[in-house]
Amino acid sequence: MINEQRLFSLIEYFFKEPSGVLKELAQNATRAGASRFGVTYDNGILTVEDNGAGIADPRSLLVLAESDWSDEVEKDQNPAGWGLFFLYCMSDSIELTSRFGTLKMDCDRFLKDAAYREGVLAAVDAGAASEGFSIRAEIKSGVRDGILKESVTASLGWFPLDVTVNGEKIARNSIDAEKYDIVTAYEGNDVYIKAKDIGGQDQFALGLFVNWYGFGINPRGWRSWDVAIDVKKGAPLTPVLPYRSEVKNDDKLKKFHAFVEKKLAEYVLNRLNSLDDKAYAEFAGNALIAVTRKNDILGLQNVLINHGVQEDVDRLERFVVRINEPFYSNSIRDDYNVTYAVASRKNPEILIETLSVEGTAFFLPDGADVMTEEDEDLEYCVFLPSGVIKRALIPSKLPGWVRVKEVNKTLTIVTEGPCHDGTMKWQKATLRMDDGSTLNSLVYSESSYSGNEWVFYAQDPSGAWNELENVFSAHYYSEDGNDYDTQRDSFVADIERDITDITGCYSLLKLLNGFRDVRVDPYTIRRIEIEGGEGNKTVKVTTDKEVFAFNAA
């Protein structure tokens, strides 16, 4: 049961965006087979005309959720029968003219007075008939400013109509096929697909553009869509009524998403296998090329992994993996520092290196002699120079012909002399890999100023600066603290103080930096002499080229 009177009295609250009524009326014109659609709006009077088939029976204009369209339109487009009621809700009065004649009515009375509504058909003037369909509506004062919204009038260009608004022709819109990698058809409708990750079904629905018989459905309001479908036949998707501002997440969308995934997989597989060895060699060997071509190779490969099936991935001739250095930096790294490796059917091996550290009992909390890959948070504690440990990052799908090889490397720490306890603990040591090579430095840091932070160095403690920079980024810098530069300056000052204490060597610049105030370069100073008594001194400075004398108090 439906309370008709209450429904009609509340119906105005079902609609929003007054300008949206223009799309509803253009959609009706399209369904009626019109080729022209004209809109005139001036001083609160909206006039709309089309040259479609028109209407012989006015009853369909006055019954909510009822329409008089052809069986094909009813089947394919599922018209809601709400469009004209949208206009009734925002009008004081309206005049409708078509093959049945002309009907004038008071919109408020029609919606709120049942007796008026039941007798309104008696007001039809059959002698004032015309071809097509025309409307003259007096818009309510409260919504008049929202009728000709630019974005909506422009969207009328999606309809297969010659549209004019106040005499100005609206440009026809179309999906630019040249911007898409794949142009295909789905259930008789043109489909346009970019070769990129389209996400799962929910994300896919948000990024999809649907031209639904001229009614543009674009949830995010973007002008660049990953996938677009121009629906002119059938009902391949389900627009959500009454506004058709989104597509329903149902079995139809699921089926279409699977179709797009299949087309993506076919395209990407063919494109990647068409590249030669040289293209892949350049990608793997040059960081700059890797960045600029990432979307051409790695990006496409990720599309295949995410949207293809295992059999699709197995058909690849080559496979790219990203190479990570887990013990070099735990922070977010620039693309230009990322390296890649390429496996092929001729060379199918992908290397994963792990690390064990021996001789670490003095800084491990549990006193263990060996730190293995299985130890919790190892990768977030040990910082090595770049290039020591490299590891391929294995994606969710690998070609069946790829062979993953795991190699464990052992680093042995042999300490020399006493430990210096400063901001960090500093220990001279021999750092030897199991292949006989040696490292200049290693930093162990559990977290910011935890008290268990070690710097191991072979000769010069300042040789650990690269690793210490990574420690700062990973463990010390806090977004909740001061700005990055302030925090880094404080960290650098602490480390420089430690290094000075260890080496006994002070920075010449820091010792003599005050001479910059009198335009003397500290690095050119060879001798400093101070003469005179308290409060009356002369400072004589000899540089590489000249001698300066300054009075000083």
Coordinates of C-alpha atoms in Angstrom, one line a residue:
M1 CA 0.0 0.0 0.0
I2 CA 1.2 3.5 -0.8
N3 CA -0.1 6.8 0.8
E4 CA -0.4 8.6 -2.5
Q5 CA -1.2 12.0 -1.0
R6 CA 1.8 11.9 1.3
L7 CA 4.1 10.7 -1.4
F8 CA 3.0 13.6 -3.7
S9 CA 3.4 16.1 -0.9
L10 CA 6.9 15.0 -0.2
I11 CA 8.1 14.3 -3.7
E12 CA 10.0 17.6 -4.0
Y13 CA 12.5 16.3 -1.4
F14 CA 13.4 13.4 -3.7
F15 CA 15.3 15.7 -6.1
K16 CA 18.4 17.9 -6.0
E17 CA 20.4 20.1 -8.4
P18 CA 17.6 22.0 -10.3
S19 CA 19.8 22.0 -13.5
G20 CA 19.6 18.2 -13.5
V21 CA 16.1 18.5 -14.9
L22 CA 17.6 19.5 -18.3
K23 CA 19.3 16.1 -18.6
E24 CA 16.0 14.3 -17.8
L25 CA 14.2 16.3 -20.5
A26 CA 16.9 15.7 -23.0
Q27 CA 16.8 12.0 -22.2
N28 CA 13.0 12.0 -22.9
A29 CA 13.6 13.7 -26.2
T30 CA 16.2 11.1 -27.2
R31 CA 13.8 8.2 -26.3
A32 CA 11.2 9.9 -28.4
G33 CA 13.5 9.8 -31.4
A34 CA 14.2 13.6 -31.6
S35 CA 17.1 15.1 -33.5
R36 CA 16.7 18.6 -32.0
F37 CA 16.4 19.8 -28.4
G38 CA 16.1 23.5 -27.6
V39 CA 16.2 25.2 -24.3
T40 CA 15.4 28.8 -23.6
Y41 CA 15.5 30.3 -20.1
D42 CA 14.8 34.0 -19.4
N43 CA 13.5 35.7 -16.3
G44 CA 12.4 32.5 -14.6
I45 CA 10.6 31.1 -17.7
L46 CA 11.9 27.8 -19.0
T47 CA 10.9 26.7 -22.5
V48 CA 12.0 23.3 -23.8
E49 CA 11.2 21.9 -27.3
D50 CA 12.1 18.8 -29.2
N51 CA 11.0 17.3 -32.6
G52 CA 10.5 13.8 -31.4
A53 CA 7.4 11.6 -31.9
G54 CA 5.4 13.5 -29.3
I55 CA 2.7 12.2 -27.1
A56 CA -0.9 11.3 -28.0
D57 CA -2.1 10.5 -24.5
P58 CA -1.3 13.1 -21.8
R59 CA -2.1 10.6 -19.0
S60 CA 1.5 9.3 -19.0
L61 CA 2.7 12.8 -18.2
L62 CA 0.7 12.9 -15.0
V63 CA 1.2 9.4 -13.4
L64 CA 4.3 9.0 -11.2
A65 CA 6.6 6.1 -12.2
E66 CA 4.6 5.5 -15.4
S67 CA 5.8 6.0 -19.0
D68 CA 4.6 5.4 -22.5
W69 CA 7.8 4.4 -24.2
S70 CA 8.3 1.7 -26.7
D71 CA 8.9 -1.9 -25.6
E72 CA 12.6 -1.6 -26.6
V73 CA 13.1 1.5 -24.5
E74 CA 11.3 0.0 -21.6
K75 CA 13.4 -3.2 -21.8
D76 CA 16.8 -1.5 -22.4
Q77 CA 16.7 1.7 -20.5
N78 CA 14.2 1.0 -17.6
P79 CA 12.7 4.5 -17.5
A80 CA 11.7 5.5 -14.0
G81 CA 8.9 7.9 -15.0
W82 CA 10.1 10.6 -12.7
G83 CA 11.7 13.1 -15.0
L84 CA 8.7 15.4 -15.5
F85 CA 7.8 15.3 -11.8
F86 CA 11.3 16.7 -11.2
L87 CA 10.2 19.8 -13.2
Y88 CA 6.7 19.9 -11.5
C89 CA 8.4 20.1 -8.1
M90 CA 10.4 23.2 -9.1
S91 CA 7.7 25.0 -11.1
D92 CA 4.8 27.3 -10.0
S93 CA 2.9 26.5 -13.2
I94 CA 3.5 24.5 -16.4
E95 CA 2.2 24.3 -19.9
L96 CA 2.7 21.0 -21.9
T97 CA 2.0 20.8 -25.6
S98 CA 2.2 17.8 -28.0
R99 CA -0.1 15.7 -30.3
F100 CA -2.7 15.5 -27.5
G101 CA -3.1 19.3 -27.4
T102 CA -2.1 21.7 -24.6
L103 CA -2.4 21.2 -20.9
K104 CA -1.8 24.0 -18.4
M105 CA -1.7 23.4 -14.7
D106 CA -0.8 24.8 -11.3
C107 CA 2.1 22.6 -10.1
D108 CA 1.6 23.1 -6.4
R109 CA -2.1 22.2 -6.6
F110 CA -1.3 19.2 -8.8
L111 CA 1.1 17.8 -6.2
K112 CA -0.8 18.6 -3.0
D113 CA -4.5 18.6 -4.0
A114 CA -5.9 15.2 -4.9
A115 CA -9.1 16.6 -6.2
Y116 CA -7.3 19.0 -8.5
R117 CA -5.0 16.2 -9.7
E118 CA -7.9 13.8 -10.5
G119 CA -9.6 16.4 -12.6
V120 CA -6.6 18.0 -14.4
L121 CA -7.0 16.1 -17.6
A122 CA -10.3 18.0 -18.2
A123 CA -8.2 21.1 -18.8
V124 CA -6.6 19.7 -21.9
D125 CA -7.1 21.9 -25.0
A126 CA -7.1 19.4 -27.8
G127 CA -7.3 22.1 -30.4
A128 CA -3.9 23.5 -29.4
A129 CA -2.0 20.4 -30.6
S130 CA 1.4 20.3 -32.3
E131 CA 4.1 17.9 -33.4
G132 CA 7.0 17.0 -31.1
F133 CA 6.9 18.0 -27.5
S134 CA 7.2 21.4 -25.8
I135 CA 7.2 22.7 -22.3
R136 CA 6.8 26.2 -20.8
A137 CA 7.4 26.3 -17.1
E138 CA 7.4 29.2 -14.6
I139 CA 10.3 28.2 -12.2
K140 CA 9.9 28.9 -8.5
S141 CA 11.9 31.9 -7.3
G142 CA 14.0 29.9 -4.9
V143 CA 15.6 27.7 -7.6
R144 CA 15.8 30.0 -10.6
D145 CA 19.5 30.7 -10.3
G146 CA 20.4 27.0 -10.5
I147 CA 18.8 26.1 -13.8
L148 CA 21.5 26.9 -16.3
K149 CA 24.5 25.4 -14.5
E150 CA 27.4 25.4 -17.0
S151 CA 28.6 21.8 -16.2
V152 CA 25.1 20.4 -16.8
T153 CA 24.4 22.3 -20.0
A154 CA 27.8 21.1 -21.3
S155 CA 26.8 17.5 -20.4
L156 CA 23.8 17.8 -22.7
G157 CA 26.4 17.3 -25.5
W158 CA 26.5 13.6 -24.7
F159 CA 23.0 13.1 -26.1
P160 CA 22.6 12.3 -29.8
L161 CA 20.8 15.6 -30.3
D162 CA 21.4 19.0 -31.8
V163 CA 21.2 21.0 -28.6
T164 CA 20.8 24.7 -28.2
V165 CA 20.6 26.7 -25.0
N166 CA 19.3 30.3 -25.4
G167 CA 20.2 30.0 -29.1
E168 CA 23.7 28.9 -28.5
K169 CA 24.6 25.5 -29.9
I170 CA 26.1 23.0 -27.4
A171 CA 29.1 21.2 -28.7
R172 CA 28.7 17.4 -29.1
N173 CA 30.7 15.3 -26.7
S174 CA 32.4 12.1 -27.6
I175 CA 34.9 9.6 -26.1
D176 CA 38.3 10.3 -27.7
A177 CA 39.4 6.9 -28.9
E178 CA 42.9 8.1 -29.5
K179 CA 43.4 8.4 -25.7
Y180 CA 42.8 4.7 -25.2
D181 CA 45.0 1.7 -25.8
I182 CA 42.1 -0.7 -26.3
V183 CA 38.9 -0.1 -28.3
T184 CA 36.5 -3.0 -28.3
A185 CA 32.8 -3.8 -28.0
Y186 CA 30.7 -5.3 -25.2
E187 CA 27.2 -6.5 -25.9
G188 CA 27.1 -4.3 -29.0
N189 CA 28.4 -1.2 -27.3
D190 CA 31.8 0.6 -27.8
V191 CA 34.3 0.2 -25.0
Y192 CA 37.5 2.2 -24.4
I193 CA 40.2 1.0 -22.1
K194 CA 43.5 2.4 -20.9
A195 CA 46.3 -0.1 -20.2
K196 CA 46.6 0.6 -16.5
D197 CA 45.5 -0.9 -13.2
I198 CA 41.7 -0.5 -12.9
G199 CA 41.4 -1.9 -9.3
G200 CA 38.8 -4.2 -7.9
Q201 CA 35.1 -4.1 -8.7
D202 CA 34.4 -1.2 -6.2
Q203 CA 37.2 1.0 -7.4
F204 CA 36.4 0.1 -11.0
A205 CA 32.9 1.4 -10.6
L206 CA 34.1 4.8 -9.3
G207 CA 36.6 5.3 -12.2
L208 CA 34.2 4.2 -15.0
F209 CA 32.5 6.5 -17.4
V210 CA 29.2 5.4 -18.8
N211 CA 27.4 7.3 -21.6
W212 CA 24.0 5.8 -20.9
Y213 CA 22.0 6.7 -24.0
G214 CA 23.3 10.2 -23.7
F215 CA 23.1 10.4 -19.9
G216 CA 26.7 10.8 -18.7
I217 CA 27.4 8.8 -15.6
N218 CA 30.7 9.8 -14.1
P219 CA 30.9 9.3 -10.3
R220 CA 34.2 11.1 -9.8
G221 CA 33.6 13.9 -12.2
W222 CA 36.9 13.3 -14.0
R223 CA 37.5 14.1 -17.6
S224 CA 40.1 11.4 -18.0
W225 CA 38.6 7.9 -17.5
D226 CA 40.4 4.6 -17.3
V227 CA 37.5 2.8 -18.9
A228 CA 34.5 4.2 -20.8
I229 CA 31.5 2.6 -22.4
D230 CA 29.1 4.2 -24.9
V231 CA 25.8 2.5 -24.2
K232 CA 23.5 2.6 -27.2
K233 CA 22.1 -0.9 -27.1
G234 CA 20.7 -3.1 -24.4
A235 CA 21.3 -2.8 -20.7
P236 CA 24.9 -4.0 -20.0
L237 CA 25.0 -2.1 -16.7
T238 CA 22.5 -0.9 -14.1
P239 CA 22.3 2.9 -13.5
V240 CA 21.1 3.7 -10.0
L241 CA 17.8 5.6 -10.0
P242 CA 16.6 8.3 -9.8
Y243 CA 19.7 10.4 -10.6
R244 CA 21.8 7.9 -12.5
S245 CA 24.9 9.4 -11.0
E246 CA 26.5 6.0 -10.4
V247 CA 26.4 2.4 -11.6
K248 CA 25.0 -0.3 -9.4
N249 CA 27.6 -2.8 -8.0
D250 CA 25.8 -5.9 -9.2
D251 CA 26.3 -9.0 -11.3
K252 CA 26.3 -6.9 -14.5
L253 CA 29.1 -4.8 -13.2
K254 CA 31.0 -7.9 -12.1
K255 CA 30.6 -9.4 -15.6
F256 CA 31.8 -6.2 -17.3
H257 CA 34.7 -5.9 -14.9
A258 CA 35.8 -9.4 -15.8
F259 CA 35.5 -8.6 -19.5
V260 CA 37.7 -5.5 -19.1
E261 CA 40.3 -7.5 -17.2
K262 CA 40.4 -10.1 -19.9
K263 CA 40.9 -7.5 -22.6
L264 CA 43.6 -5.8 -20.5
A265 CA 45.5 -9.1 -20.1
E266 CA 45.4 -9.9 -23.8
Y267 CA 46.6 -6.4 -24.7
V268 CA 49.4 -6.2 -22.1
L269 CA 50.7 -9.7 -22.9
N270 CA 51.0 -9.0 -26.6
R271 CA 52.6 -5.6 -26.0
L272 CA 55.2 -6.9 -23.5
N273 CA 56.1 -9.9 -25.6
S274 CA 56.5 -7.6 -28.7
L275 CA 59.4 -5.8 -26.9
D276 CA 62.9 -7.0 -27.7
D277 CA 65.8 -7.8 -25.4
K278 CA 67.4 -4.4 -25.9
A279 CA 64.4 -2.6 -24.4
Y280 CA 64.5 -4.8 -21.3
A281 CA 68.3 -4.5 -21.0
E282 CA 68.1 -0.7 -21.1
F283 CA 65.3 -0.8 -18.5
A284 CA 67.3 -2.9 -16.1
G285 CA 70.6 -1.2 -16.6
N286 CA 69.8 2.5 -16.5
A287 CA 68.0 4.1 -13.5
L288 CA 66.8 7.1 -15.6
I289 CA 65.3 4.9 -18.3
A290 CA 63.8 2.7 -15.7
V291 CA 61.9 5.6 -14.2
T292 CA 60.8 7.1 -17.6
R293 CA 59.8 3.6 -18.9
K294 CA 58.4 2.2 -15.7
N295 CA 54.8 2.5 -16.9
D296 CA 55.8 1.0 -20.2
I297 CA 57.2 -2.2 -18.8
L298 CA 56.8 -2.6 -15.0
G299 CA 53.5 -0.8 -15.0
L300 CA 52.1 -3.0 -17.8
Q301 CA 53.5 -6.1 -16.1
N302 CA 51.7 -5.1 -12.9
V303 CA 48.4 -4.7 -14.8
L304 CA 48.9 -8.3 -16.1
I305 CA 49.6 -9.6 -12.6
N306 CA 46.6 -7.8 -11.1
H307 CA 44.1 -8.5 -13.8
G308 CA 45.3 -11.5 -15.7
V309 CA 45.2 -15.2 -14.6
Q310 CA 48.2 -17.3 -13.9
E311 CA 48.2 -18.7 -17.4
D312 CA 48.5 -15.2 -18.8
V313 CA 51.6 -14.5 -16.7
D314 CA 53.1 -17.9 -17.7
R315 CA 53.0 -16.8 -21.3
L316 CA 55.4 -13.8 -20.7
E317 CA 58.8 -14.1 -22.4
R318 CA 60.5 -11.9 -19.9
F319 CA 59.8 -10.8 -16.4
V320 CA 60.9 -7.7 -14.5
V321 CA 61.5 -7.6 -10.7
R322 CA 62.3 -4.7 -8.5
I323 CA 65.5 -5.0 -6.6
N324 CA 65.4 -3.8 -3.0
E325 CA 68.3 -3.3 -0.6
P326 CA 66.7 -4.0 2.7
F327 CA 69.8 -3.3 4.8
Y328 CA 70.7 -0.1 3.0
S329 CA 67.7 2.1 3.8
N330 CA 64.4 1.5 5.6
S331 CA 63.0 4.8 4.5
I332 CA 61.0 5.7 1.4
R333 CA 63.4 5.9 -1.5
D334 CA 63.6 7.9 -4.6
D335 CA 62.7 6.1 -7.9
Y336 CA 66.1 6.9 -9.3
N337 CA 67.8 4.7 -6.6
V338 CA 65.6 1.7 -7.5
T339 CA 67.2 -1.0 -9.6
Y340 CA 65.5 -3.8 -11.6
A341 CA 66.4 -7.2 -12.9
V342 CA 65.1 -9.1 -15.9
A343 CA 64.5 -12.8 -15.9
S344 CA 63.9 -14.5 -19.3
R345 CA 63.2 -18.1 -20.4
K346 CA 67.0 -18.3 -21.3
N347 CA 68.0 -16.8 -17.9
P348 CA 65.1 -17.6 -15.5
E349 CA 66.9 -17.1 -12.2
I350 CA 65.9 -14.4 -9.7
L351 CA 68.2 -13.8 -6.7
I352 CA 67.1 -13.2 -3.1
E353 CA 69.9 -12.5 -0.8
T354 CA 69.5 -12.8 3.0
L355 CA 71.9 -11.8 5.8
S356 CA 73.4 -13.4 8.9
V357 CA 75.6 -11.4 11.3
E358 CA 78.1 -13.0 13.5
G359 CA 80.0 -11.6 16.4
T360 CA 77.2 -9.4 17.7
A361 CA 76.7 -10.7 21.2
F362 CA 77.7 -7.4 22.8
F363 CA 74.9 -5.4 21.3
L364 CA 72.1 -8.0 21.0
P365 CA 69.7 -7.7 24.0
D366 CA 69.5 -11.5 24.3
G367 CA 73.2 -12.0 24.1
A368 CA 73.0 -14.3 21.0
D369 CA 76.2 -14.8 19.0
V370 CA 74.5 -14.8 15.6
M371 CA 71.8 -12.6 14.2
T372 CA 69.9 -14.4 11.5
E373 CA 67.3 -13.4 8.9
E374 CA 64.7 -14.9 11.2
D375 CA 65.4 -12.5 14.0
E376 CA 62.6 -10.1 14.4
D377 CA 63.1 -6.6 12.9
L378 CA 66.6 -7.4 11.6
E379 CA 66.0 -5.3 8.5
Y380 CA 65.0 -2.3 10.6
C381 CA 68.1 -2.4 12.8
V382 CA 71.1 -3.1 10.5
F383 CA 72.2 -0.4 8.0
L384 CA 74.8 -1.4 5.5
P385 CA 76.5 0.4 2.6
S386 CA 74.7 0.2 -0.7
G387 CA 75.1 -2.9 -2.8
V388 CA 75.9 -5.4 -0.1
I389 CA 72.5 -7.2 0.1
K390 CA 70.1 -7.1 -2.9
R391 CA 66.8 -8.8 -2.9
A392 CA 64.2 -9.3 -5.6
L393 CA 60.7 -8.3 -4.5
I394 CA 58.5 -11.2 -5.5
P395 CA 55.0 -10.2 -6.7
S396 CA 51.8 -12.1 -6.2
K397 CA 52.2 -13.9 -9.5
L398 CA 55.3 -15.2 -11.2
P399 CA 55.7 -17.0 -14.5
G400 CA 56.0 -20.7 -14.0
W401 CA 59.4 -20.7 -15.7
V402 CA 61.0 -18.3 -13.2
R403 CA 63.4 -19.8 -10.7
V404 CA 63.8 -18.1 -7.4
K405 CA 67.3 -18.6 -5.8
E406 CA 67.9 -17.8 -2.2
V407 CA 71.5 -17.1 -1.1
N408 CA 72.5 -16.3 2.5
K409 CA 75.4 -14.0 3.1
T410 CA 77.3 -13.9 6.4
L411 CA 78.9 -10.8 7.8
T412 CA 81.4 -11.3 10.6
I413 CA 82.3 -8.5 13.0
V414 CA 85.7 -8.6 14.7
T415 CA 86.2 -5.7 17.1
E416 CA 89.5 -3.8 17.6
G417 CA 90.2 -1.7 20.7
P418 CA 87.8 -0.1 23.2
C419 CA 84.3 1.2 22.5
H420 CA 83.6 4.9 22.5
D421 CA 80.3 5.7 24.3
G422 CA 78.8 8.9 22.9
T423 CA 75.5 9.8 21.3
M424 CA 76.0 6.3 19.8
K425 CA 78.4 3.5 20.7
W426 CA 81.4 3.6 18.3
Q427 CA 83.5 0.6 17.7
K428 CA 86.4 0.1 15.4
A429 CA 86.1 -3.4 13.7
T430 CA 86.9 -5.5 10.7
L431 CA 83.7 -6.2 8.8
R432 CA 84.2 -9.2 6.6
M433 CA 81.8 -10.8 4.3
D434 CA 81.9 -14.6 3.6
D435 CA 83.3 -13.9 0.1
G436 CA 86.4 -12.2 1.6
S437 CA 85.3 -8.7 0.9
T438 CA 85.3 -6.1 3.6
L439 CA 83.0 -3.2 4.5
N440 CA 83.9 0.3 5.6
S441 CA 81.1 0.7 8.0
L442 CA 77.9 -0.7 9.6
V443 CA 75.3 0.9 11.8
Y444 CA 73.0 -0.9 14.2
S445 CA 70.1 1.1 15.5
E446 CA 67.0 -0.2 17.2
S447 CA 65.2 3.1 17.3
S448 CA 65.7 6.8 18.0
Y449 CA 68.1 7.3 21.0
S450 CA 67.2 3.8 22.4
G451 CA 70.6 3.5 24.0
N452 CA 71.4 0.5 21.9
E453 CA 72.9 2.1 18.8
W454 CA 76.3 1.1 17.4
V455 CA 78.5 2.4 14.6
F456 CA 81.2 -0.1 13.4
Y457 CA 83.9 1.4 11.2
A458 CA 87.0 0.0 9.6
Q459 CA 89.3 3.0 9.7
D460 CA 87.6 6.4 9.7
P461 CA 84.4 6.8 11.8
S462 CA 83.2 9.6 9.4
G463 CA 83.0 6.9 6.7
A464 CA 79.7 5.8 8.2
W465 CA 77.9 9.0 7.2
N466 CA 75.8 7.4 4.4
E467 CA 74.5 4.8 6.7
L468 CA 73.9 7.4 9.5
E469 CA 71.8 9.5 7.0
N470 CA 69.6 6.5 6.4
V471 CA 69.3 5.9 10.2
F472 CA 68.2 9.4 10.7
S473 CA 65.5 9.1 8.0
A474 CA 64.3 5.7 9.2
H475 CA 64.5 6.1 13.0
Y476 CA 65.2 9.6 14.2
Y477 CA 63.1 12.0 12.1
S478 CA 59.6 12.5 13.4
E479 CA 56.8 14.2 11.6
D480 CA 55.4 15.3 15.0
G481 CA 58.6 17.2 15.9
N482 CA 60.4 20.2 14.4
D483 CA 60.9 20.6 10.7
Y484 CA 63.2 18.2 8.9
D485 CA 66.2 20.5 8.6
T486 CA 66.1 21.4 12.3
Q487 CA 65.9 17.8 13.4
R488 CA 68.7 16.8 11.0
D489 CA 71.0 19.7 12.1
S490 CA 70.6 18.5 15.7
F491 CA 71.4 14.9 14.7
V492 CA 74.4 15.9 12.6
A493 CA 75.8 18.0 15.5
D494 CA 75.5 15.0 17.9
I495 CA 77.3 12.7 15.4
E496 CA 80.0 15.3 14.6
R497 CA 80.7 15.7 18.3
D498 CA 81.1 11.9 18.6
I499 CA 83.5 11.8 15.7
T500 CA 85.6 14.7 17.0
D501 CA 85.9 13.0 20.4
I502 CA 87.1 9.8 18.7
T503 CA 89.6 11.3 16.3
G504 CA 90.7 14.3 18.3
C505 CA 90.4 16.2 15.0
Y506 CA 88.3 19.4 14.9
S507 CA 86.8 21.0 12.0
L508 CA 88.9 23.8 10.7
L509 CA 85.8 25.6 9.5
K510 CA 84.2 25.5 12.9
L511 CA 87.4 26.6 14.7
L512 CA 88.0 29.6 12.4
N513 CA 84.5 30.3 11.0
G514 CA 84.5 33.8 12.8
F515 CA 87.1 35.1 10.4
R516 CA 84.5 35.0 7.6
D517 CA 83.0 38.1 9.3
V518 CA 86.1 40.0 8.3
R519 CA 86.3 38.5 4.8
V520 CA 89.1 36.1 5.5
D521 CA 88.7 32.6 4.1
P522 CA 89.4 30.1 7.0
Y523 CA 90.9 27.6 4.6
T524 CA 93.6 30.0 3.4
I525 CA 94.9 30.8 7.0
R526 CA 98.4 29.6 7.7
R527 CA 99.3 31.5 11.0
I528 CA 97.5 33.4 13.7
E529 CA 99.4 35.7 16.2
I530 CA 97.8 37.6 19.1
E531 CA 99.7 40.5 20.7
G532 CA 98.9 43.1 23.4
G533 CA 97.2 43.0 26.8
E534 CA 93.7 42.5 28.1
G535 CA 91.2 44.7 26.3
N536 CA 93.7 45.9 23.7
K537 CA 94.8 43.0 21.5
T538 CA 96.0 42.9 17.9
V539 CA 95.3 39.7 15.9
K540 CA 97.7 39.1 13.1
V541 CA 96.5 36.6 10.4
T542 CA 98.8 35.3 7.7
T543 CA 97.0 33.7 4.8
D544 CA 98.3 32.1 1.5
K545 CA 98.5 35.5 -0.1
E546 CA 98.6 38.3 2.4
V547 CA 98.7 39.4 6.1
F548 CA 95.8 40.9 8.0
A549 CA 95.8 42.7 11.3
F550 CA 92.7 43.3 13.4
N551 CA 92.1 45.1 16.7
A552 CA 90.3 42.9 19.2
A553 CA 88.9 43.5 22.7

